[in-house]
PDB file of C-alpha atoms in Angstrom:
ATOM      1  CA  MET P   1      -5.658  -4.328  -3.493  1.00 79.00           C
ATOM      2  CA  LEU P   2      -8.544  -7.116  -3.560  1.00 89.00           C
ATOM      3  CA  SER P   3      -9.080  -8.255  -7.162  1.00 91.00           C
ATOM      4  CA  ILE P   4     -12.662  -7.849  -8.751  1.00 93.00           C
ATOM      5  CA  LYS P   5     -12.660 -11.623  -8.959  1.00 94.00           C
ATOM      6  CA  TYR P   6     -12.357 -12.034  -5.393  1.00 93.00           C
ATOM      7  CA  ILE P   7     -14.972  -9.222  -4.632  1.00 94.00           C
ATOM      8  CA  ARG P   8     -17.407 -10.877  -7.272  1.00 94.00           C
ATOM      9  CA  GLN P   9     -17.099 -14.175  -5.863  1.00 94.00           C
ATOM     10  CA  ASN P  10     -17.186 -12.889  -1.962  1.00 93.00           C
ATOM     11  CA  GLU P  11     -19.872  -9.791  -2.377  1.00 93.00           C
ATOM     12  CA  ASP P  12     -21.239 -10.830   1.237  1.00 92.00           C
ATOM     13  CA  ILE P  13     -17.838 -11.256   2.867  1.00 92.00           C
ATOM     14  CA  VAL P  14     -16.598  -7.610   1.292  1.00 93.00           C
ATOM     15  CA  MET P  15     -19.617  -5.824   2.355  1.00 92.00           C
ATOM     16  CA  GLN P  16     -19.521  -7.037   5.564  1.00 90.00           C
ATOM     17  CA  SER P  17     -15.998  -6.017   6.181  1.00 91.00           C
ATOM     18  CA  LEU P  18     -16.731  -2.709   4.726  1.00 91.00           C
ATOM     19  CA  LYS P  19     -19.869  -2.236   6.986  1.00 89.00           C
ATOM     20  CA  SER P  20     -17.239  -3.003  10.350  1.00 87.00           C
ATOM     21  CA  LYS P  21     -15.114  -0.691   8.765  1.00 86.00           C
ATOM     22  CA  LYS P  22     -17.720   2.255   8.620  1.00 86.00           C
ATOM     23  CA  SER P  23     -16.672   2.521   4.973  1.00 89.00           C
ATOM     24  CA  GLU P  24     -18.585   4.494   2.450  1.00 89.00           C
ATOM     25  CA  ILE P  25     -17.608   2.791  -0.409  1.00 92.00           C
ATOM     26  CA  ASP P  26     -20.644   1.256  -2.906  1.00 93.00           C
ATOM     27  CA  LEU P  27     -19.739  -1.941  -3.699  1.00 92.00           C
ATOM     28  CA  SER P  28     -22.782  -1.938  -6.185  1.00 93.00           C
ATOM     29  CA  ILE P  29     -21.062   0.499  -8.379  1.00 95.00           C
ATOM     30  CA  ILE P  30     -17.903  -1.353  -8.611  1.00 95.00           C
ATOM     31  CA  LEU P  31     -19.749  -4.627  -9.338  1.00 95.00           C
ATOM     32  CA  ASN P  32     -21.899  -2.667 -12.001  1.00 95.00           C
ATOM     33  CA  PHE P  33     -18.568  -1.590 -13.725  1.00 95.00           C
ATOM     34  CA  ASP P  34     -16.814  -5.012 -13.631  1.00 95.00           C
ATOM     35  CA  LYS P  35     -20.154  -5.953 -15.429  1.00 96.00           C
ATOM     36  CA  GLN P  36     -19.910  -3.494 -17.832  1.00 95.00           C
ATOM     37  CA  ARG P  37     -16.469  -4.405 -18.645  1.00 95.00           C
ATOM     38  CA  ARG P  38     -17.098  -8.471 -19.093  1.00 95.00           C
ATOM     39  CA  ASP P  39     -19.957  -7.450 -21.428  1.00 95.00           C
ATOM     40  CA  ILE P  40     -17.741  -5.122 -23.691  1.00 95.00           C
ATOM     41  CA  ILE P  41     -15.073  -7.794 -23.639  1.00 94.00           C
ATOM     42  CA  GLN P  42     -17.653 -10.457 -24.657  1.00 94.00           C
ATOM     43  CA  GLU P  43     -19.223  -8.379 -27.648  1.00 92.00           C
ATOM     44  CA  ALA P  44     -15.705  -7.227 -28.868  1.00 90.00           C
ATOM     45  CA  ASP P  45     -14.432 -10.962 -28.882  1.00 90.00           C
ATOM     46  CA  LEU P  46     -17.839 -12.039 -30.869  1.00 90.00           C
ATOM     47  CA  MET P  47     -16.978  -9.309 -33.243  1.00 88.00           C
ATOM     48  CA  LYS P  48     -13.388 -10.089 -33.688  1.00 88.00           C
ATOM     49  CA  ALA P  49     -14.232 -13.764 -34.321  1.00 86.00           C
ATOM     50  CA  ASN P  50     -16.632 -12.519 -36.911  1.00 85.00           C
ATOM     51  CA  ARG P  51     -14.143 -10.526 -38.407  1.00 83.00           C
ATOM     52  CA  ASN P  52     -11.889 -13.244 -38.578  1.00 83.00           C
ATOM     53  CA  THR P  53     -14.074 -15.730 -40.458  1.00 84.00           C
ATOM     54  CA  VAL P  54     -14.919 -12.905 -42.845  1.00 79.00           C
ATOM     55  CA  SER P  55     -11.502 -11.837 -43.623  1.00 80.00           C
ATOM     56  CA  GLU P  56     -11.030 -15.798 -44.559  1.00 79.00           C
ATOM     57  CA  LEU P  57     -13.824 -15.384 -46.874  1.00 78.00           C
ATOM     58  CA  ILE P  58     -12.761 -12.156 -48.283  1.00 81.00           C
ATOM     59  CA  ALA P  59      -9.416 -14.075 -48.783  1.00 84.00           C
ATOM     60  CA  THR P  60     -11.190 -16.922 -50.878  1.00 84.00           C
ATOM     61  CA  LYS P  61     -13.078 -14.767 -52.910  1.00 82.00           C
ATOM     62  CA  LYS P  62     -10.348 -12.553 -53.952  1.00 79.00           C
ATOM     63  CA  LYS P  63      -8.419 -15.851 -54.380  1.00 82.00           C
ATOM     64  CA  ASN P  64     -11.022 -16.932 -56.963  1.00 81.00           C
ATOM     65  CA  SER P  65     -11.387 -13.559 -58.335  1.00 80.00           C
ATOM     66  CA  GLU P  66     -15.150 -13.138 -56.856  1.00 79.00           C
ATOM     67  CA  ASN P  67     -16.736  -9.899 -55.690  1.00 85.00           C
ATOM     68  CA  ALA P  68     -16.127  -9.345 -51.825  1.00 77.00           C
ATOM     69  CA  ASP P  69     -17.211  -5.519 -52.120  1.00 78.00           C
ATOM     70  CA  ASN P  70     -20.112  -6.225 -49.515  1.00 80.00           C
ATOM     71  CA  GLU P  71     -17.869  -7.864 -47.019  1.00 77.00           C
ATOM     72  CA  ILE P  72     -15.383  -5.502 -47.195  1.00 81.00           C
ATOM     73  CA  THR P  73     -17.518  -2.821 -46.442  1.00 83.00           C
ATOM     74  CA  ASN P  74     -19.465  -4.598 -43.626  1.00 84.00           C
ATOM     75  CA  MET P  75     -16.043  -5.525 -42.268  1.00 82.00           C
ATOM     76  CA  ARG P  76     -14.925  -2.041 -42.045  1.00 86.00           C
ATOM     77  CA  LYS P  77     -17.895  -1.032 -40.261  1.00 86.00           C
ATOM     78  CA  VAL P  78     -17.264  -4.226 -37.930  1.00 84.00           C
ATOM     79  CA  SER P  79     -13.600  -2.915 -37.350  1.00 87.00           C
ATOM     80  CA  GLU P  80     -14.673   0.427 -36.386  1.00 88.00           C
ATOM     81  CA  SER P  81     -17.244  -0.972 -34.002  1.00 90.00           C
ATOM     82  CA  ILE P  82     -14.405  -2.977 -32.313  1.00 90.00           C
ATOM     83  CA  LYS P  83     -12.232   0.353 -31.935  1.00 90.00           C
ATOM     84  CA  ALA P  84     -15.244   2.145 -30.313  1.00 92.00           C
ATOM     85  CA  LEU P  85     -15.740  -0.623 -27.899  1.00 93.00           C
ATOM     86  CA  ASP P  86     -11.749  -0.868 -26.945  1.00 92.00           C
ATOM     87  CA  VAL P  87     -12.156   2.702 -26.318  1.00 94.00           C
ATOM     88  CA  LYS P  88     -15.212   1.989 -23.826  1.00 95.00           C
ATOM     89  CA  LEU P  89     -13.119  -0.762 -22.479  1.00 95.00           C
ATOM     90  CA  LYS P  90     -10.734   1.421 -21.628  1.00 95.00           C
ATOM     91  CA  ASP P  91     -12.444   4.145 -19.959  1.00 95.00           C
ATOM     92  CA  VAL P  92     -14.768   1.274 -18.156  1.00 95.00           C
ATOM     93  CA  THR P  93     -11.568  -0.209 -17.059  1.00 95.00           C
ATOM     94  CA  ASN P  94      -9.831   2.745 -15.641  1.00 94.00           C
ATOM     95  CA  LYS P  95     -12.802   3.971 -13.725  1.00 94.00           C
ATOM     96  CA  LEU P  96     -12.991   0.284 -12.300  1.00 95.00           C
ATOM     97  CA  ASN P  97      -9.386  -0.062 -11.368  1.00 92.00           C
ATOM     98  CA  ASP P  98      -9.673   3.581  -9.781  1.00 91.00           C
ATOM     99  CA  LEU P  99     -12.545   2.485  -7.201  1.00 93.00           C
ATOM    100  CA  LEU P 100     -10.802  -0.764  -6.461  1.00 93.00           C
ATOM    101  CA  MET P 101      -7.683   1.208  -5.265  1.00 91.00           C
ATOM    102  CA  TYR P 102     -10.019   2.665  -2.341  1.00 91.00           C
ATOM    103  CA  VAL P 103     -11.527  -0.997  -1.121  1.00 92.00           C
ATOM    104  CA  PRO P 104      -9.801  -1.873   1.918  1.00 90.00           C
ATOM    105  CA  ASN P 105      -8.236  -5.168   2.883  1.00 90.00           C
ATOM    106  CA  ILE P 106     -10.730  -7.986   4.383  1.00 90.00           C
ATOM    107  CA  VAL P 107     -11.147  -7.814   8.120  1.00 88.00           C
ATOM    108  CA  HIS P 108      -9.849 -11.034   9.413  1.00 86.00           C
ATOM    109  CA  HIS P 109     -12.038 -13.586  11.407  1.00 85.00           C
ATOM    110  CA  SER P 110     -10.369 -13.401  14.332  1.00 85.00           C
ATOM    111  CA  VAL P 111     -10.387  -9.491  14.685  1.00 86.00           C
ATOM    112  CA  PRO P 112     -13.260  -8.647  17.249  1.00 85.00           C
ATOM    113  CA  LEU P 113     -15.493  -5.840  16.134  1.00 84.00           C
ATOM    114  CA  GLY P 114     -16.349  -3.011  18.544  1.00 83.00           C
ATOM    115  CA  MET P 115     -17.879   0.779  18.200  1.00 80.00           C
ATOM    116  CA  ASN P 116     -15.014   2.353  20.578  1.00 83.00           C
ATOM    117  CA  PRO P 117     -11.699   1.862  22.053  1.00 85.00           C
ATOM    118  CA  ASP P 118     -13.539   0.543  25.219  1.00 88.00           C
ATOM    119  CA  GLU P 119     -14.483  -2.474  23.434  1.00 88.00           C
ATOM    120  CA  ASN P 120     -10.904  -3.252  22.672  1.00 89.00           C
ATOM    121  CA  ILE P 121      -9.600  -6.705  23.753  1.00 88.00           C
ATOM    122  CA  VAL P 122      -6.073  -7.015  25.645  1.00 89.00           C
ATOM    123  CA  ILE P 123      -4.036  -9.678  23.869  1.00 86.00           C
ATOM    124  CA  ARG P 124      -1.230  -9.585  26.370  1.00 86.00           C
ATOM    125  CA  GLU P 125       0.510  -7.389  28.804  1.00 88.00           C
ATOM    126  CA  TRP P 126       4.339  -7.080  29.611  1.00 87.00           C
ATOM    127  CA  GLY P 127       6.323  -5.114  32.512  1.00 88.00           C
ATOM    128  CA  GLU P 128       4.610  -3.154  35.147  1.00 89.00           C
ATOM    129  CA  LYS P 129       2.275   0.218  34.414  1.00 87.00           C
ATOM    130  CA  PRO P 130       3.394   3.413  35.763  1.00 86.00           C
ATOM    131  CA  ASN P 131       2.080   4.864  38.963  1.00 88.00           C
ATOM    132  CA  GLU P 132      -0.921   7.055  38.051  1.00 85.00           C
ATOM    133  CA  ASN P 133      -0.168   9.093  41.131  1.00 89.00           C
ATOM    134  CA  LEU P 134       3.368  10.143  40.422  1.00 89.00           C
ATOM    135  CA  ASN P 135       3.888  13.065  38.219  1.00 89.00           C
ATOM    136  CA  TYR P 136       6.067  11.942  35.177  1.00 89.00           C
ATOM    137  CA  ASN P 137       7.813  14.495  33.172  1.00 89.00           C
ATOM    138  CA  ASP P 138       6.748  13.941  29.450  1.00 88.00           C
ATOM    139  CA  HIS P 139       9.277  13.419  26.689  1.00 90.00           C
ATOM    140  CA  LEU P 140       9.260  16.670  25.614  1.00 90.00           C
ATOM    141  CA  LYS P 141      10.272  18.334  28.723  1.00 91.00           C
ATOM    142  CA  ILE P 142      12.970  15.909  28.927  1.00 93.00           C
ATOM    143  CA  CYS P 143      14.443  16.736  25.613  1.00 93.00           C
ATOM    144  CA  ASN P 144      14.353  20.443  26.571  1.00 92.00           C
ATOM    145  CA  GLU P 145      15.964  19.876  30.103  1.00 93.00           C
ATOM    146  CA  LEU P 146      18.875  17.764  28.557  1.00 95.00           C
ATOM    147  CA  ASP P 147      19.060  19.868  25.213  1.00 94.00           C
ATOM    148  CA  LEU P 148      18.469  16.954  22.662  1.00 96.00           C
ATOM    149  CA  VAL P 149      16.253  18.400  20.225  1.00 94.00           C
ATOM    150  CA  ASP P 150      15.530  21.847  19.170  1.00 93.00           C
ATOM    151  CA  PHE P 151      12.200  22.849  17.484  1.00 89.00           C
ATOM    152  CA  VAL P 152      12.447  26.417  17.193  1.00 90.00           C
ATOM    153  CA  ARG P 153      15.874  26.093  15.164  1.00 93.00           C
ATOM    154  CA  ALA P 154      14.664  23.311  13.323  1.00 92.00           C
ATOM    155  CA  SER P 155      11.644  25.487  12.207  1.00 91.00           C
ATOM    156  CA  LYS P 156      13.904  28.175  10.536  1.00 94.00           C
ATOM    157  CA  MET P 157      15.681  25.672   8.083  1.00 94.00           C
ATOM    158  CA  SER P 158      12.072  23.563   7.272  1.00 92.00           C
ATOM    159  CA  GLY P 159       9.203  25.039   9.108  1.00 90.00           C
ATOM    160  CA  SER P 160       7.178  23.464  12.076  1.00 87.00           C
ATOM    161  CA  GLY P 161       7.281  19.350  12.425  1.00 89.00           C
ATOM    162  CA  PHE P 162      10.990  18.691  11.816  1.00 92.00           C
ATOM    163  CA  PRO P 163      12.843  18.065  14.431  1.00 93.00           C
ATOM    164  CA  LEU P 164      16.665  19.108  14.890  1.00 95.00           C
ATOM    165  CA  TYR P 165      18.510  16.475  17.024  1.00 96.00           C
ATOM    166  CA  LYS P 166      21.571  17.851  18.941  1.00 96.00           C
ATOM    167  CA  GLY P 167      24.482  16.526  20.598  1.00 96.00           C
ATOM    168  CA  LEU P 168      23.206  13.585  22.730  1.00 97.00           C
ATOM    169  CA  GLY P 169      20.187  13.606  21.094  1.00 96.00           C
ATOM    170  CA  ALA P 170      21.609  12.898  17.812  1.00 97.00           C
ATOM    171  CA  LYS P 171      23.765  10.438  19.219  1.00 97.00           C
ATOM    172  CA  LEU P 172      20.653   8.375  21.018  1.00 96.00           C
ATOM    173  CA  GLU P 173      18.882   8.673  17.781  1.00 96.00           C
ATOM    174  CA  ARG P 174      22.028   7.137  15.822  1.00 97.00           C
ATOM    175  CA  SER P 175      22.605   4.693  18.340  1.00 97.00           C
ATOM    176  CA  LEU P 176      19.246   3.379  18.551  1.00 97.00           C
ATOM    177  CA  ILE P 177      19.098   2.769  14.353  1.00 97.00           C
ATOM    178  CA  ASN P 178      22.205   0.825  14.664  1.00 97.00           C
ATOM    179  CA  TYR P 179      21.203  -1.221  17.616  1.00 97.00           C
ATOM    180  CA  MET P 180      18.023  -1.813  16.078  1.00 97.00           C
ATOM    181  CA  LEU P 181      19.357  -2.922  12.717  1.00 98.00           C
ATOM    182  CA  ASP P 182      22.559  -4.964  14.221  1.00 97.00           C
ATOM    183  CA  PHE P 183      19.836  -6.844  16.732  1.00 97.00           C
ATOM    184  CA  HIS P 184      17.504  -7.926  13.625  1.00 98.00           C
ATOM    185  CA  ILE P 185      20.744  -8.923  11.381  1.00 98.00           C
ATOM    186  CA  GLN P 186      22.448 -10.761  14.268  1.00 97.00           C
ATOM    187  CA  LYS P 187      19.735 -12.259  16.140  1.00 96.00           C
ATOM    188  CA  HIS P 188      16.788 -12.917  13.574  1.00 96.00           C
ATOM    189  CA  ASN P 189      18.991 -13.211  10.272  1.00 96.00           C
ATOM    190  CA  TYR P 190      17.399 -10.226   8.235  1.00 98.00           C
ATOM    191  CA  SER P 191      19.254  -8.969   5.233  1.00 98.00           C
ATOM    192  CA  GLU P 192      19.702  -5.201   5.531  1.00 98.00           C
ATOM    193  CA  LEU P 193      18.831  -2.790   3.119  1.00 98.00           C
ATOM    194  CA  LEU P 194      19.517   0.942   2.835  1.00 97.00           C
ATOM    195  CA  PRO P 195      16.630   1.897   0.042  1.00 97.00           C
ATOM    196  CA  PRO P 196      15.965   5.213  -1.864  1.00 97.00           C
ATOM    197  CA  PHE P 197      14.321   7.834   0.183  1.00 97.00           C
ATOM    198  CA  LEU P 198      12.166   8.778  -3.291  1.00 97.00           C
ATOM    199  CA  THR P 199       9.752   6.445  -4.989  1.00 97.00           C
ATOM    200  CA  THR P 200       8.020   6.628  -8.337  1.00 97.00           C
ATOM    201  CA  ARG P 201       4.001   6.769  -8.562  1.00 95.00           C
ATOM    202  CA  ASP P 202       3.677   3.274  -9.711  1.00 94.00           C
ATOM    203  CA  ALA P 203       5.963   2.010  -6.485  1.00 95.00           C
ATOM    204  CA  THR P 204       3.846   4.165  -3.954  1.00 95.00           C
ATOM    205  CA  THR P 205       0.741   3.008  -5.830  1.00 93.00           C
ATOM    206  CA  THR P 206       1.758  -0.709  -5.047  1.00 90.00           C
ATOM    207  CA  THR P 207       2.077  -0.387  -1.406  1.00 91.00           C
ATOM    208  CA  GLY P 208      -1.619   1.536  -1.381  1.00 89.00           C
ATOM    209  CA  GLN P 209      -0.209   4.895  -0.119  1.00 91.00           C
ATOM    210  CA  LEU P 210      -1.821   6.123  -3.580  1.00 90.00           C
ATOM    211  CA  PRO P 211      -3.883   7.484  -4.411  1.00 89.00           C
ATOM    212  CA  LYS P 212      -6.001   7.452  -1.078  1.00 87.00           C
ATOM    213  CA  PHE P 213      -3.397   8.996   1.131  1.00 88.00           C
ATOM    214  CA  GLU P 214      -1.771  11.424  -1.553  1.00 90.00           C
ATOM    215  CA  GLU P 215      -2.134  14.395   0.369  1.00 89.00           C
ATOM    216  CA  ASP P 216      -0.490  13.246   3.182  1.00 90.00           C
ATOM    217  CA  MET P 217       2.642  12.520   1.169  1.00 93.00           C
ATOM    218  CA  TYR P 218       5.490  15.015   0.170  1.00 95.00           C
ATOM    219  CA  HIS P 219       5.623  15.238  -3.646  1.00 95.00           C
ATOM    220  CA  ILE P 220       8.066  16.403  -6.315  1.00 95.00           C
ATOM    221  CA  PRO P 221       6.091  17.507  -9.471  1.00 95.00           C
ATOM    222  CA  SER P 222       8.663  17.527 -11.810  1.00 96.00           C
ATOM    223  CA  ASP P 223       9.781  14.316 -11.352  1.00 95.00           C
ATOM    224  CA  ASP P 224       6.463  12.700 -10.289  1.00 96.00           C
ATOM    225  CA  LEU P 225       8.509  11.444  -6.990  1.00 97.00           C
ATOM    226  CA  PHE P 226       7.302  10.870  -3.682  1.00 97.00           C
ATOM    227  CA  CYS P 227       9.529  11.303  -0.186  1.00 97.00           C
ATOM    228  CA  ILE P 228       8.456   7.817   1.191  1.00 97.00           C
ATOM    229  CA  PRO P 229       6.157   7.679   4.415  1.00 95.00           C
ATOM    230  CA  THR P 230       8.190   4.151   5.301  1.00 95.00           C
ATOM    231  CA  ALA P 231      10.896   2.180   4.187  1.00 96.00           C
ATOM    232  CA  GLU P 232       8.097  -0.380   3.413  1.00 96.00           C
ATOM    233  CA  VAL P 233       7.329   1.552   0.052  1.00 96.00           C
ATOM    234  CA  PRO P 234      10.926   0.990  -1.654  1.00 97.00           C
ATOM    235  CA  VAL P 235      11.695  -2.260  -0.057  1.00 97.00           C
ATOM    236  CA  THR P 236       7.909  -4.237  -0.704  1.00 96.00           C
ATOM    237  CA  ASN P 237       8.765  -3.116  -4.628  1.00 96.00           C
ATOM    238  CA  LEU P 238      12.365  -4.644  -4.348  1.00 97.00           C
ATOM    239  CA  TYR P 239      11.146  -7.586  -6.633  1.00 96.00           C
ATOM    240  CA  ASN P 240       8.566  -5.790  -8.065  1.00 94.00           C
ATOM    241  CA  ASN P 241       7.732  -7.597 -12.217  1.00 93.00           C
ATOM    242  CA  GLU P 242       9.616 -10.357 -10.905  1.00 95.00           C
ATOM    243  CA  ILE P 243       9.123 -13.995 -10.215  1.00 94.00           C
ATOM    244  CA  LEU P 244      10.701 -15.565  -7.036  1.00 94.00           C
ATOM    245  CA  SER P 245      11.491 -19.265  -6.579  1.00 94.00           C
ATOM    246  CA  GLU P 246       9.430 -20.820  -3.487  1.00 94.00           C
ATOM    247  CA  LYS P 247      12.905 -22.527  -2.499  1.00 93.00           C
ATOM    248  CA  HIS P 248      14.175 -19.099  -1.806  1.00 93.00           C
ATOM    249  CA  LEU P 249      11.535 -18.078   0.627  1.00 94.00           C
ATOM    250  CA  PRO P 250      10.825 -16.610   3.498  1.00 94.00           C
ATOM    251  CA  LEU P 251      13.410 -13.576   2.458  1.00 97.00           C
ATOM    252  CA  LYS P 252      13.583 -11.369   5.499  1.00 97.00           C
ATOM    253  CA  TYR P 253      14.768  -7.390   5.265  1.00 98.00           C
ATOM    254  CA  VAL P 254      15.723  -4.808   7.749  1.00 98.00           C
ATOM    255  CA  ALA P 255      16.016  -1.300   6.409  1.00 98.00           C
ATOM    256  CA  PHE P 256      16.460   2.172   7.704  1.00 98.00           C
ATOM    257  CA  SER P 257      15.190   5.241   6.449  1.00 97.00           C
ATOM    258  CA  ALA P 258      14.144   8.537   7.112  1.00 96.00           C
ATOM    259  CA  CYS P 259      10.179   9.049   6.723  1.00 96.00           C
ATOM    260  CA  PHE P 260       8.313  11.755   5.526  1.00 95.00           C
ATOM    261  CA  ARG P 261       4.616  12.594   6.376  1.00 92.00           C
ATOM    262  CA  ARG P 262       2.547  15.676   5.757  1.00 89.00           C
ATOM    263  CA  GLU P 263      -0.212  14.939   8.006  1.00 78.00           C
ATOM    264  CA  ALA P 264      -2.278  17.118   6.844  1.00 65.00           C
ATOM    265  CA  GLY P 265      -5.129  18.039   9.312  1.00 57.00           C
ATOM    266  CA  SER P 266      -3.528  16.614  12.097  1.00 58.00           C
ATOM    267  CA  TYR P 267      -3.713  18.905  15.375  1.00 58.00           C
ATOM    268  CA  GLY P 268      -4.092  18.375  19.205  1.00 56.00           C
ATOM    269  CA  LYS P 269      -2.300  16.080  21.896  1.00 55.00           C
ATOM    270  CA  GLU P 270      -1.413  13.657  19.242  1.00 62.00           C
ATOM    271  CA  THR P 271       0.941  16.195  17.528  1.00 66.00           C
ATOM    272  CA  HIS P 272       2.660  17.002  20.887  1.00 75.00           C
ATOM    273  CA  GLY P 273       6.756  17.422  20.576  1.00 81.00           C
ATOM    274  CA  LEU P 274       8.103  14.247  18.534  1.00 85.00           C
ATOM    275  CA  LEU P 275       4.695  12.853  18.048  1.00 84.00           C
ATOM    276  CA  ARG P 276       3.475  12.765  14.427  1.00 85.00           C
ATOM    277  CA  VAL P 277       6.037  15.126  13.036  1.00 91.00           C
ATOM    278  CA  HIS P 278       6.634  15.343   9.515  1.00 93.00           C
ATOM    279  CA  GLN P 279      10.161  13.619   9.221  1.00 94.00           C
ATOM    280  CA  PHE P 280      11.342  10.711  11.501  1.00 95.00           C
ATOM    281  CA  ASN P 281      13.510   7.772  11.609  1.00 96.00           C
ATOM    282  CA  LYS P 282      12.386   4.292  11.443  1.00 96.00           C
ATOM    283  CA  VAL P 283      13.891   0.860  11.111  1.00 97.00           C
ATOM    284  CA  GLU P 284      11.283  -1.204   9.118  1.00 97.00           C
ATOM    285  CA  LEU P 285      11.116  -5.356   8.983  1.00 97.00           C
ATOM    286  CA  VAL P 286       9.560  -6.512   5.722  1.00 97.00           C
ATOM    287  CA  LYS P 287       9.331 -10.543   4.828  1.00 97.00           C
ATOM    288  CA  PHE P 288       8.174 -11.874   1.297  1.00 97.00           C
ATOM    289  CA  VAL P 289       6.437 -15.313   2.175  1.00 96.00           C
ATOM    290  CA  LYS P 290       4.312 -17.792   0.698  1.00 95.00           C
ATOM    291  CA  PRO P 291       0.906 -16.869   1.089  1.00 92.00           C
ATOM    292  CA  GLU P 292      -0.134 -20.080   2.886  1.00 94.00           C
ATOM    293  CA  ASN P 293       2.417 -19.303   5.635  1.00 94.00           C
ATOM    294  CA  SER P 294       1.912 -15.354   5.812  1.00 93.00           C
ATOM    295  CA  TYR P 295      -0.077 -15.290   9.264  1.00 92.00           C
ATOM    296  CA  ASN P 296       2.710 -17.634  11.057  1.00 95.00           C
ATOM    297  CA  GLU P 297       5.368 -15.357   9.158  1.00 96.00           C
ATOM    298  CA  LEU P 298       3.514 -12.173  10.662  1.00 95.00           C
ATOM    299  CA  GLU P 299       3.085 -13.618  13.943  1.00 95.00           C
ATOM    300  CA  LEU P 300       7.091 -14.358  14.102  1.00 96.00           C
ATOM    301  CA  LEU P 301       7.564 -10.772  12.558  1.00 96.00           C
ATOM    302  CA  LEU P 302       5.514  -9.051  15.422  1.00 95.00           C
ATOM    303  CA  LYS P 303       7.594 -11.157  18.073  1.00 95.00           C
ATOM    304  CA  ASP P 304      11.021 -10.268  16.419  1.00 96.00           C
ATOM    305  CA  ALA P 305       9.772  -6.380  16.558  1.00 95.00           C
ATOM    306  CA  GLU P 306       8.809  -6.908  20.387  1.00 94.00           C
ATOM    307  CA  GLU P 307      11.929  -8.432  21.393  1.00 93.00           C
ATOM    308  CA  ILE P 308      13.427  -4.668  20.798  1.00 90.00           C
ATOM    309  CA  LEU P 309      10.997  -3.420  23.476  1.00 86.00           C
TER     310      LEU P 309
END
């Protein structure tokens, strides 16, 4: 989440980034709430300072057996005003934080802007492209012919969108998971984690899934827990509310997890076969690094992931 201080000091940059993403977020509303919040804090601080001064005066008058009724009456009124401001501050802060949750990250200066996929820029290519004149079997036909996945029987268990891997299909899935884990552990020195598949609302908010994507997540209301959409959620929360020493960075983790996504509103060719299913397996890479090294570390992480392919 972008801090309100960053948004306040870089309004033009944030505004341009929102435009490039065709975001409908009104930055003026956010900045207005921010101003209200700071004004309330300033007013409350002045009142509290005045209350402290008058409290000392009251104590002095009582010590000298002088009448302090007027000061006491006024301070009661000031205390009530401070309480009212605290309530108002909490309300404005909550509204501000709710809006900030929806502000997307800034587009990096290296990213070209375009209106459609035709304006995408090819960074690099690897291998030979398929011959467009040949009629290739798609993955679903191959799965059916080799009896690797059974969607019909899976629907009896969980409804549509949940694959049932069978025989060599199950073995292939398990083998790929093991291969990827061992590859990154042995070759790239990642440490392995096997995280919980359910996370709290706070943990899921940390990585930005909530509140924006709540409708696309499986939720257990009785415990207010969420089925993870990626191992990134629990792994990113590994050091939540802890302070790490720079000398231990970077910390590199690889984690397998099942992933759950409702994919609300998804339809069409993008949901064919094993594409955009509600449950899938994934091996995730996560790094904890110094901010000034983050882009270099991201490129190294990308290289590690590409080596699998």
